[in-house]
Coordinates of N, CA and C in Angstrom, one line a residue:
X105 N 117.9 136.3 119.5 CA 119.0 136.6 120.4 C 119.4 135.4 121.2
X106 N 120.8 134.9 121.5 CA 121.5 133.8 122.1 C 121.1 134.5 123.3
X107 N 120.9 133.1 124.3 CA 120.6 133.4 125.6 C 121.5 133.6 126.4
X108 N 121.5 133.7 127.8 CA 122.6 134.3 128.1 C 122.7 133.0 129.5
X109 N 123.8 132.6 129.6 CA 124.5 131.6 130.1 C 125.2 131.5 131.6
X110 N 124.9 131.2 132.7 CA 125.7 130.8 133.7 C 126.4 129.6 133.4
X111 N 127.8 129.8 133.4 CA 128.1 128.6 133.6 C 129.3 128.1 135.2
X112 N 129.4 127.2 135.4 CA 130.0 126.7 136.9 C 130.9 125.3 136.6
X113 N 131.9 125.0 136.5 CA 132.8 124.1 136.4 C 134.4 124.1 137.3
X114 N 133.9 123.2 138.2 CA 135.3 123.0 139.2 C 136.9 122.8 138.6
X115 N 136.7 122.7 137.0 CA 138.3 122.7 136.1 C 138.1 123.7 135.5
X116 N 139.0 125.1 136.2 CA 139.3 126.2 135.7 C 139.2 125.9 134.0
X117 N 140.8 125.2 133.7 CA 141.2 125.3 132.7 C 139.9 124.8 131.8
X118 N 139.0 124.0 132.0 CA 137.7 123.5 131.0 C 137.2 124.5 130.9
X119 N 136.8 125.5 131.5 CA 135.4 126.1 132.2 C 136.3 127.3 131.2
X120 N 137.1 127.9 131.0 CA 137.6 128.8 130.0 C 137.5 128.2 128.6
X121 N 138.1 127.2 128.7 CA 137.6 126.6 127.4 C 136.6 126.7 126.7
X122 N 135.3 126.1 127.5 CA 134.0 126.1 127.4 C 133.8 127.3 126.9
X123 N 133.6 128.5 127.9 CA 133.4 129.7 127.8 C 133.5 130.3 126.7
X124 N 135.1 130.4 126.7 CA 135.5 131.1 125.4 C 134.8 130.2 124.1
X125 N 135.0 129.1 123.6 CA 134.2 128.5 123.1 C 132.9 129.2 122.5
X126 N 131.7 129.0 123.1 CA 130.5 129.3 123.6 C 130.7 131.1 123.4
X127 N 131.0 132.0 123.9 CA 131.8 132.9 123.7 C 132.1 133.9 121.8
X128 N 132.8 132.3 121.8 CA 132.7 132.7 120.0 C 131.4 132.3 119.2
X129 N 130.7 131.7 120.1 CA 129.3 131.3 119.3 C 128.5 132.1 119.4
X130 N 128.8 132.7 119.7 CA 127.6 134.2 119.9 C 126.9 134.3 121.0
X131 N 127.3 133.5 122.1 CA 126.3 133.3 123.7 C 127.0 133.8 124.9
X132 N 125.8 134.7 125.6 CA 126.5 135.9 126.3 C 127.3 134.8 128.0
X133 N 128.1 134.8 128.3 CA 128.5 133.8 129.6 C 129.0 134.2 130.3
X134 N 128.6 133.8 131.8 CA 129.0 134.6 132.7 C 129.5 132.9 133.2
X135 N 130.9 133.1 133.3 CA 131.7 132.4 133.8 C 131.7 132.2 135.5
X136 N 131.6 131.3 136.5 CA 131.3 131.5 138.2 C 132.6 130.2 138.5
X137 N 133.4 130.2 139.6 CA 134.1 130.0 140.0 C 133.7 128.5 141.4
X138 N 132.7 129.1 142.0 CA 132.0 128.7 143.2 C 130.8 128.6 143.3
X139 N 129.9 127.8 143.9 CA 128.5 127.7 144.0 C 128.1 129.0 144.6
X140 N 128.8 129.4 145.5 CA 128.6 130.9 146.2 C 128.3 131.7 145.3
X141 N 129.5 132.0 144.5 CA 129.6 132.9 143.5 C 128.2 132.6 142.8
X142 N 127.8 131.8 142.0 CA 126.3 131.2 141.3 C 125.2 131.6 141.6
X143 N 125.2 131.3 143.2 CA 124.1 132.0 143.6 C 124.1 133.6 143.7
X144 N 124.8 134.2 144.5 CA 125.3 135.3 144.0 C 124.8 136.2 142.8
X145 N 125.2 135.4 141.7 CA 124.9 136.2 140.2 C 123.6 135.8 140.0
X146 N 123.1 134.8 140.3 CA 121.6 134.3 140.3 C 120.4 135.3 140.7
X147 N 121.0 135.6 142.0 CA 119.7 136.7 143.0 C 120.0 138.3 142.0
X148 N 120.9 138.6 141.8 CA 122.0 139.7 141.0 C 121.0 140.2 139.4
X149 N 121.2 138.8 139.0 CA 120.9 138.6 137.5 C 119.9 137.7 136.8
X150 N 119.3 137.7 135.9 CA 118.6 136.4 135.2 C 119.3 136.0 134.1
X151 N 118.9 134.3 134.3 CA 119.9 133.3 133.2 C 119.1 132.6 132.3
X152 N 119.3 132.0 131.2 CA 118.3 131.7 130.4 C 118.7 130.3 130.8
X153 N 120.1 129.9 130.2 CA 120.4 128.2 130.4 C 121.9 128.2 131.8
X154 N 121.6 127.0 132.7 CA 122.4 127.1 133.5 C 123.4 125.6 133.4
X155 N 124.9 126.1 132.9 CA 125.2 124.8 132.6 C 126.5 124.1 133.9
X156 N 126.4 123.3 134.6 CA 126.7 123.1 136.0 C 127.7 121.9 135.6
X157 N 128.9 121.7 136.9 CA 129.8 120.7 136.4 C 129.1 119.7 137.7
X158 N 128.7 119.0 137.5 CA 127.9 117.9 138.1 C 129.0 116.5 139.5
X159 N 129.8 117.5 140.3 CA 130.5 116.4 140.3 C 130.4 115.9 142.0
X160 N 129.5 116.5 142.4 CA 129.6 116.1 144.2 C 128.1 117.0 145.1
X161 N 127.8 116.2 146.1 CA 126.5 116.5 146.6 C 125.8 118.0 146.7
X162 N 126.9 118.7 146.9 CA 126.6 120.4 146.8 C 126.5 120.3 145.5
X163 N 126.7 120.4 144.8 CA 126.4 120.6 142.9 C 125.4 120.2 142.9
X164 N 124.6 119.1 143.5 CA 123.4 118.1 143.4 C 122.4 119.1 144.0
X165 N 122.7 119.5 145.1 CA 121.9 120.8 145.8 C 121.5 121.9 145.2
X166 N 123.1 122.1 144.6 CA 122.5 123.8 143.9 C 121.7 123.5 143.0
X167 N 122.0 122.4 141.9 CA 120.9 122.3 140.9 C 119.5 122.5 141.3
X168 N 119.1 121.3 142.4 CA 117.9 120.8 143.1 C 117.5 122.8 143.2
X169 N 118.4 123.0 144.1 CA 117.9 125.3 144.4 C 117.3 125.3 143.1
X170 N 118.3 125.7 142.4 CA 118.0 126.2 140.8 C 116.7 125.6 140.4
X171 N 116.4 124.7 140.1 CA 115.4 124.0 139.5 C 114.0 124.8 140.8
X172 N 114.1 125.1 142.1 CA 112.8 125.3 142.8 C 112.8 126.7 142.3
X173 N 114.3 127.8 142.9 CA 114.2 128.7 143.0 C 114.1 129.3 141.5
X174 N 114.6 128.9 140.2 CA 114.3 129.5 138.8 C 113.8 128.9 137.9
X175 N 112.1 128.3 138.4 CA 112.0 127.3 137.1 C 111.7 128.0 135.7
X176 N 112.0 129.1 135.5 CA 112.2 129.7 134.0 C 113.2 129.1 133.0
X177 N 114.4 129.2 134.2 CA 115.5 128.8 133.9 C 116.0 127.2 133.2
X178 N 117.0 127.0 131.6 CA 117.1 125.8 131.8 C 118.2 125.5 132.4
X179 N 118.3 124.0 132.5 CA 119.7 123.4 133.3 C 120.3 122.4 132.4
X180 N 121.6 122.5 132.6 CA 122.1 121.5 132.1 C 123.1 121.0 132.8
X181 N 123.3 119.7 133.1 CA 124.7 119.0 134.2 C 125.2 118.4 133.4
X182 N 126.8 118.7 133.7 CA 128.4 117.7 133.3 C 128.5 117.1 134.2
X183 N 128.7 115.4 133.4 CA 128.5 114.6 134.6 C 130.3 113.8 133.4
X184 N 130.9 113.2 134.8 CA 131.7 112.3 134.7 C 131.6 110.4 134.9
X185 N 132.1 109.7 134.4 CA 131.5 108.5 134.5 C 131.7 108.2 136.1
X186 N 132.6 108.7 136.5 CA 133.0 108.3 138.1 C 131.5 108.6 138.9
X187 N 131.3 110.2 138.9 CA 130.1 110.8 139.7 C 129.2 110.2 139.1
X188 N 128.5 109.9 138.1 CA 127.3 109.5 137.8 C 126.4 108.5 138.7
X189 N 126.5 107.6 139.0 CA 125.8 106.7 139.4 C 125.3 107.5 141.2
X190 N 126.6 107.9 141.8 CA 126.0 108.1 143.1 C 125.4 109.6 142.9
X191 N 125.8 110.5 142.3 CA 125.5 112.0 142.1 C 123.6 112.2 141.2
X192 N 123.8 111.4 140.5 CA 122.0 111.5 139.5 C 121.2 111.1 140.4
X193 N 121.4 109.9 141.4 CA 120.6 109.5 141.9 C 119.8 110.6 143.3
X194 N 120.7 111.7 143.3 CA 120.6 112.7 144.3 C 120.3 113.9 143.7
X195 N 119.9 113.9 142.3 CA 119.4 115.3 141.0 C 118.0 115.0 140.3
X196 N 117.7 116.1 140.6 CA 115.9 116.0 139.9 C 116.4 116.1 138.6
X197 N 117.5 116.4 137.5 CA 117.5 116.6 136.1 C 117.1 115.3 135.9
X198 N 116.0 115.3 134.6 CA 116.0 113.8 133.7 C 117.4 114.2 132.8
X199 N 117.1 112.7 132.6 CA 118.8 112.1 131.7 C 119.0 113.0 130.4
X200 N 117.7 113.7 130.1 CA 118.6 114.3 128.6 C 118.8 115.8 128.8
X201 N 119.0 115.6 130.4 CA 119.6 117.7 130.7 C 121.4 117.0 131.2
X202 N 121.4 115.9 131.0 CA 123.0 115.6 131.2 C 123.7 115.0 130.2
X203 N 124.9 115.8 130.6 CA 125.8 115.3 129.5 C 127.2 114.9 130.1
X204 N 127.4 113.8 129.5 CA 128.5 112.8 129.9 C 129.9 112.9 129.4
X205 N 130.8 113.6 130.2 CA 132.0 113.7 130.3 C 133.5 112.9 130.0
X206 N 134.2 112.7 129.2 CA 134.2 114.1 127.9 C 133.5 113.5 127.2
X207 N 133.5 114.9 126.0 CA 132.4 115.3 125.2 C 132.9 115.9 124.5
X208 N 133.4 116.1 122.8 CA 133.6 117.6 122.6 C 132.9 118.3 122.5
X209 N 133.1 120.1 123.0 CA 132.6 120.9 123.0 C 131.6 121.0 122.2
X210 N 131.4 121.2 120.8 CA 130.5 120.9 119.9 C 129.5 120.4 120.6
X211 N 129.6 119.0 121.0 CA 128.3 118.4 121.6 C 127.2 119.1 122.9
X212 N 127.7 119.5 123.6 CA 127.7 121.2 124.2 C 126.7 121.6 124.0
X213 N 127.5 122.2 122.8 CA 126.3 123.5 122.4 C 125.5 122.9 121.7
X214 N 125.4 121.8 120.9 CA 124.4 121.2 120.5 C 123.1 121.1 121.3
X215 N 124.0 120.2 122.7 CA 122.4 120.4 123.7 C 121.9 121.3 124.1
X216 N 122.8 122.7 124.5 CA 122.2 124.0 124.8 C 121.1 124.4 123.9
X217 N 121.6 124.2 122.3 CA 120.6 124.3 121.4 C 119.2 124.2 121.6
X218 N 119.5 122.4 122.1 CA 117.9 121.8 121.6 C 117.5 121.8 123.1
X219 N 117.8 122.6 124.6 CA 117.1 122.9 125.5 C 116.7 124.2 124.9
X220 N 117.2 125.2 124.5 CA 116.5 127.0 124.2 C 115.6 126.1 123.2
X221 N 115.9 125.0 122.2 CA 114.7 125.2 120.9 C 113.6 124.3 121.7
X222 N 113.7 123.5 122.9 CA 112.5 122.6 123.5 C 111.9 123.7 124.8
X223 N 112.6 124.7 125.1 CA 111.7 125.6 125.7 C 111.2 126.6 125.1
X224 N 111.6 127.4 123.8 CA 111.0 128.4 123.4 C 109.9 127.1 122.7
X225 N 109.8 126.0 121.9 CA 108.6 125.7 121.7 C 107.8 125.7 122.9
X226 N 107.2 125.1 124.3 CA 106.7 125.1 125.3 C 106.5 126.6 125.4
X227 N 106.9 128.0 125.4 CA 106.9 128.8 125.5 C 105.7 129.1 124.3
X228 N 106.1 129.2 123.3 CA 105.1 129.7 122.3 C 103.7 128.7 122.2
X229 N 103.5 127.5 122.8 CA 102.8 126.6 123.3 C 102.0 127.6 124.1
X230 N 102.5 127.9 124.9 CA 101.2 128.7 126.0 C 101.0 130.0 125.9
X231 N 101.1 130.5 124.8 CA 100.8 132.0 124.3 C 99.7 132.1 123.9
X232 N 99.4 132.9 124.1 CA 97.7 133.5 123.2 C 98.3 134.7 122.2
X233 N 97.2 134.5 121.6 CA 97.3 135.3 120.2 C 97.3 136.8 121.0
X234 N 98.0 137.7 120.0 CA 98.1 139.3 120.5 C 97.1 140.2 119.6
X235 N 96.1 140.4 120.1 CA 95.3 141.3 119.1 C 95.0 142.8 119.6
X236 N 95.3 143.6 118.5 CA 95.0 145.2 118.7 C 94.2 145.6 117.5
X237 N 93.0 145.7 117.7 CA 92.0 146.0 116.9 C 91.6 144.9 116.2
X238 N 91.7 144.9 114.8 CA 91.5 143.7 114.0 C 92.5 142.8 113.7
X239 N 93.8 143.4 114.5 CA 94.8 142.9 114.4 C 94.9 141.7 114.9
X240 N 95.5 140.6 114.4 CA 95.6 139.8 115.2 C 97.1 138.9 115.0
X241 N 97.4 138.7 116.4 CA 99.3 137.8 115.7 C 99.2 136.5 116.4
X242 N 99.7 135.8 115.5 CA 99.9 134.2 116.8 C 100.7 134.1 116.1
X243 N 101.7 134.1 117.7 CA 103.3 133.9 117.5 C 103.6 131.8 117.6
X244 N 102.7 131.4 118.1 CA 102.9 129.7 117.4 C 103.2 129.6 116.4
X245 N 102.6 130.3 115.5 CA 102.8 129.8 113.3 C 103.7 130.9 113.3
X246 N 103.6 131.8 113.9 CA 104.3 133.1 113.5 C 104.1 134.0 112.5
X247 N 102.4 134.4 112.5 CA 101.5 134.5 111.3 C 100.7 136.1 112.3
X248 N 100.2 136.7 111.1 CA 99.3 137.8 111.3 C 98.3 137.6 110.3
X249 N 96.9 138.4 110.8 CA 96.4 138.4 109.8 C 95.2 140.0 110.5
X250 N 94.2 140.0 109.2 CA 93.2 141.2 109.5 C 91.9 141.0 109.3
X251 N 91.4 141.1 110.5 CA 90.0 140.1 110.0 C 90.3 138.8 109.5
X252 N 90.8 137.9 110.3 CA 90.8 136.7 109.4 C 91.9 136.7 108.4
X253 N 92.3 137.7 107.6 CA 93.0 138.0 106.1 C 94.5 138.0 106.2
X254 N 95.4 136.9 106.1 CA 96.7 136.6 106.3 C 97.3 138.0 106.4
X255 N 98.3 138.4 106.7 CA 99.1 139.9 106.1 C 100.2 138.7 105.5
X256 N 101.3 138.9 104.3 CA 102.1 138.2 103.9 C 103.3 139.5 104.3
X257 N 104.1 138.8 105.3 CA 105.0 139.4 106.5 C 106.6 138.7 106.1
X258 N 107.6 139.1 105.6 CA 108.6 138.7 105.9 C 109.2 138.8 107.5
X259 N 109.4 137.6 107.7 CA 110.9 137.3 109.3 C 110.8 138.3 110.0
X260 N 111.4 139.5 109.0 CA 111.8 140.4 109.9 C 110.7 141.6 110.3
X261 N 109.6 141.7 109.8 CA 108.5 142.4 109.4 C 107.7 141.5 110.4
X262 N 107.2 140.8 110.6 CA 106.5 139.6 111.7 C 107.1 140.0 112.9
X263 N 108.7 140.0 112.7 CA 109.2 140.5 114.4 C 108.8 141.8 115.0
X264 N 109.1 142.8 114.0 CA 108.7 144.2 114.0 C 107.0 144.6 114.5
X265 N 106.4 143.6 113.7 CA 105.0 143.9 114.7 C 104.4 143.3 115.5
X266 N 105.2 142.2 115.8 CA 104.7 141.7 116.9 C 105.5 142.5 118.2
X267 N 106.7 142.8 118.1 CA 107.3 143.8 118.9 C 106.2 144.9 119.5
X268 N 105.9 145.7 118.3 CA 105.2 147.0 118.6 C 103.8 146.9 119.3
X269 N 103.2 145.3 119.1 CA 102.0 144.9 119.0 C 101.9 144.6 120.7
X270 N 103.3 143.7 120.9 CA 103.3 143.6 122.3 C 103.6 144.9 123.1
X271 N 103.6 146.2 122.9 CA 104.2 147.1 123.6 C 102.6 148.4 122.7
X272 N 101.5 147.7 122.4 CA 100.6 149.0 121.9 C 100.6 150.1 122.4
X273 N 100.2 151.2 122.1 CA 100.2 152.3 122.3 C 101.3 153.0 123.1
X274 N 102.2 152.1 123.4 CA 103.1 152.9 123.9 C 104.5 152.8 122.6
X275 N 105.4 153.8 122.7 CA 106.4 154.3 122.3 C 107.5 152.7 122.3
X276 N 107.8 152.3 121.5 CA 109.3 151.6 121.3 C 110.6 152.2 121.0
X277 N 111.5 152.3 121.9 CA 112.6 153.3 121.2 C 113.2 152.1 120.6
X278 N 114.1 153.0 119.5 CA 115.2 152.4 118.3 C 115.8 151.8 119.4
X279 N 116.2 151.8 119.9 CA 117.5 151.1 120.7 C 116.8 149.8 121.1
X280 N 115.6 149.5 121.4 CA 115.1 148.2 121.9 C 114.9 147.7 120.6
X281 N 114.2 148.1 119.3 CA 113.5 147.6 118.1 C 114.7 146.7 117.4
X282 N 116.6 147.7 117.4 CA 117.4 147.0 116.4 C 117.8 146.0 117.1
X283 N 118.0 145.3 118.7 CA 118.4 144.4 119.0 C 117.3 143.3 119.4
X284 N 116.3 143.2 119.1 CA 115.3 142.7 119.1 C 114.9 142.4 117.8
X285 N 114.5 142.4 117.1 CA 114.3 142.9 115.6 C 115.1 142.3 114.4
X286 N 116.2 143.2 114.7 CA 117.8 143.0 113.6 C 119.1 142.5 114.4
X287 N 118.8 142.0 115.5 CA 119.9 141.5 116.2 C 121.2 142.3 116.3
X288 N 121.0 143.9 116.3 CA 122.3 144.2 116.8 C 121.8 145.5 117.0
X289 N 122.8 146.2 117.7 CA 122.4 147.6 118.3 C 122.4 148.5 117.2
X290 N 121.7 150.0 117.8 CA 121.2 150.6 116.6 C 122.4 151.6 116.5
X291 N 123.0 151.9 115.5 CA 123.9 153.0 114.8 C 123.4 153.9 114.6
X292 N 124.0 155.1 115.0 CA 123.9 156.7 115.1 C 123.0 156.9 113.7
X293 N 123.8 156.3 112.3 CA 123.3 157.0 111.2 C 122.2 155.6 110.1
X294 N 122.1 154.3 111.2 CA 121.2 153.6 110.9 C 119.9 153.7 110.5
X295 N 119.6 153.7 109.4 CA 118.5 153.3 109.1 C 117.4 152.2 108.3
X296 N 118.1 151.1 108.6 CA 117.0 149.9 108.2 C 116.2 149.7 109.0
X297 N 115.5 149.8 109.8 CA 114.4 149.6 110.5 C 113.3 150.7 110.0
X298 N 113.5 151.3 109.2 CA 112.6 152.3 108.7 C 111.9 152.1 107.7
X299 N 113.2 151.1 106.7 CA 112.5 150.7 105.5 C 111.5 149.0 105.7
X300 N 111.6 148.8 106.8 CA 110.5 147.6 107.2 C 109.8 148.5 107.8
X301 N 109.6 149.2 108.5 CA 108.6 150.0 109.0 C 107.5 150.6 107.8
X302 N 108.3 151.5 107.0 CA 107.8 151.6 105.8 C 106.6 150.0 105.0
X303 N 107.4 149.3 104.8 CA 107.1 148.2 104.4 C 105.5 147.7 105.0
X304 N 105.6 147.7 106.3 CA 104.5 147.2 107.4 C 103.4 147.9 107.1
X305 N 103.6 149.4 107.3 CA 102.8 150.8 107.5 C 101.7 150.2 106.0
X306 N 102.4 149.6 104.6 CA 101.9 149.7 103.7 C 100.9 148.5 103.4
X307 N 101.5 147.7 104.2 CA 100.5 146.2 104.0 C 99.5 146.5 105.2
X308 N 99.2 147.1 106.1 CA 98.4 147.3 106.9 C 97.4 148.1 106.8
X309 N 98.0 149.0 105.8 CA 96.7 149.5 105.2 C 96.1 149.3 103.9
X310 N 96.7 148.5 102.9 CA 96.3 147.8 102.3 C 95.6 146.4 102.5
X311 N 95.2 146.0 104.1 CA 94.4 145.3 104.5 C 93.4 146.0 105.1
X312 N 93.4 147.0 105.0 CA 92.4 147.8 105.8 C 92.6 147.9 107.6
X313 N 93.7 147.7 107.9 CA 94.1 147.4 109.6 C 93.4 148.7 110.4
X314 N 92.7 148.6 111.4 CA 92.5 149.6 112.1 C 93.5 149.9 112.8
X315 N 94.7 149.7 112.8 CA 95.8 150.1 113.8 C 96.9 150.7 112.4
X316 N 97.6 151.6 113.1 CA 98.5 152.3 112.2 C 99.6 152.4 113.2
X317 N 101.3 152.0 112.7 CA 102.5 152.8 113.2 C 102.8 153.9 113.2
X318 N 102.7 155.2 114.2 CA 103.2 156.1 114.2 C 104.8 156.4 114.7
X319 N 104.9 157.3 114.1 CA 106.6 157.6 114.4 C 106.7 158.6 115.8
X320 N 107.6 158.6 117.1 CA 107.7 159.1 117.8 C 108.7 159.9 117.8
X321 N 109.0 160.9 117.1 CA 110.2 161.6 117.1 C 111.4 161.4 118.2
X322 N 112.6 161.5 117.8 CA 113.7 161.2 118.8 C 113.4 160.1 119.6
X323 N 112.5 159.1 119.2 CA 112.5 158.0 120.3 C 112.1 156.6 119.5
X324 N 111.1 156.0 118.6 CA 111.5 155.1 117.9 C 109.7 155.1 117.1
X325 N 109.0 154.1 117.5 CA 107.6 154.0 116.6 C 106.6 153.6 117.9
X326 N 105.4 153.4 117.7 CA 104.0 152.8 118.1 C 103.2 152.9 117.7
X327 N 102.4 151.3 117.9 CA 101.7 150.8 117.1 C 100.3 151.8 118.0
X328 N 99.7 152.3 117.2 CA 98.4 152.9 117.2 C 97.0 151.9 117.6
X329 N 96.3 152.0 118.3 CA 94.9 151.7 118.2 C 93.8 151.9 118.7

């Protein structure tokens, strides 16, 4: 799933740009007008990547906030060749959370890219393996296995139990599994998530898994153990 986006730029007309932009790329954005406003949506909401127009000492502040108050959160500053020299010197971002003004758009999202793909690596970095019974998953390789004994898991089948695996014994409804899972929400008369379910149910026990999927009627699966 695309993360989902604060973004803050003092040129309306850019900052629609951007957006819409970004927008069509599949990333959810909550467009802010004012630092007020930012913060605002901030206490309100959680953001994955925060992309800021970098152009005067308050901008330098709110980052500096952002960075104490959300260090989950990534950042990214538009900087102009004018502001740069006196404005960086007053911002905790290192130089490759900024990007230098203009730029086309493209370039953008490029860096948004490779901040989500240099924090979900650090992320999967400090994970521990998820084990339920003989189960075991390490979402680093993106690998399962039983007892030791690989399970040979398609993409989407790896997602699906690592899903259920992080939520054991309790119930996953359909509604969380297809946008997590299959990336889009679940349709009334949907049923592909059943035939990976299917799929799972059969390599798990063809490894001998002590843990089994059961079905929760009217509400979605759980992993057993």
């Amino acid at each position: 799933m695309h993360p989902k986006i604060l973004l803050l730029h003092h040129d309306s007309v850019f900052e629609a740009l951007l957006a819409d932009f970004l927008v069509f790329c599949a990333y959810d954005v909550r467009p802010v007008y004012s630092i007020e406003d930012a913060r605002r949506y901030c206490q309100a909401d959680s953001f994955d990547i925060a992309v800021i127009d970098l152009a005067n000492e308050d901008d330098c502040s709110f980052i500096n906030l952002l960075t104490a108050e959300h260090p989950g959160m990534g950042i990214l500053a538009l900087v102009t060749p004018e502001s740069r020299p006196a404005v960086l010197s007053r911002c905790v971002l290192p130089p490759e959370q900024c990007i230098d003004l203009p730029t086309p758009l493209v370039n953008i999202l490029n860096k948004i890219k490779a901040l989500v793909s240099s924090r979900e690596a650090s992320r999967l970095e400090s994970l521990e393996p998820i084990r339920a019974g003989n189960l075991t998953i390490n979402e680093q390789s993106a690998t399962a296995n039983v007892n030791g004994q690989p399970l040979n898991l398609t993409n989407t089948e790896f997602a699906l139990l690592r899903l259920l695996a992080q939520n054991a014994n309790q119930a996953v409804p359909k509604d969380v599994i297809y946008p997590n899972v299959l990336g889009r929400p679940h349709g009334q008369f949907d049923r592909a998530i059943d035939v990976h379910i299917s799929s799972v149910r059969h390599k798990l026990q063809k490894a001998k898994a002590d843990v089994s999927i059961e079905s929760v009627r009217g509400v979605g699966y759980r992993l057993r153990h």
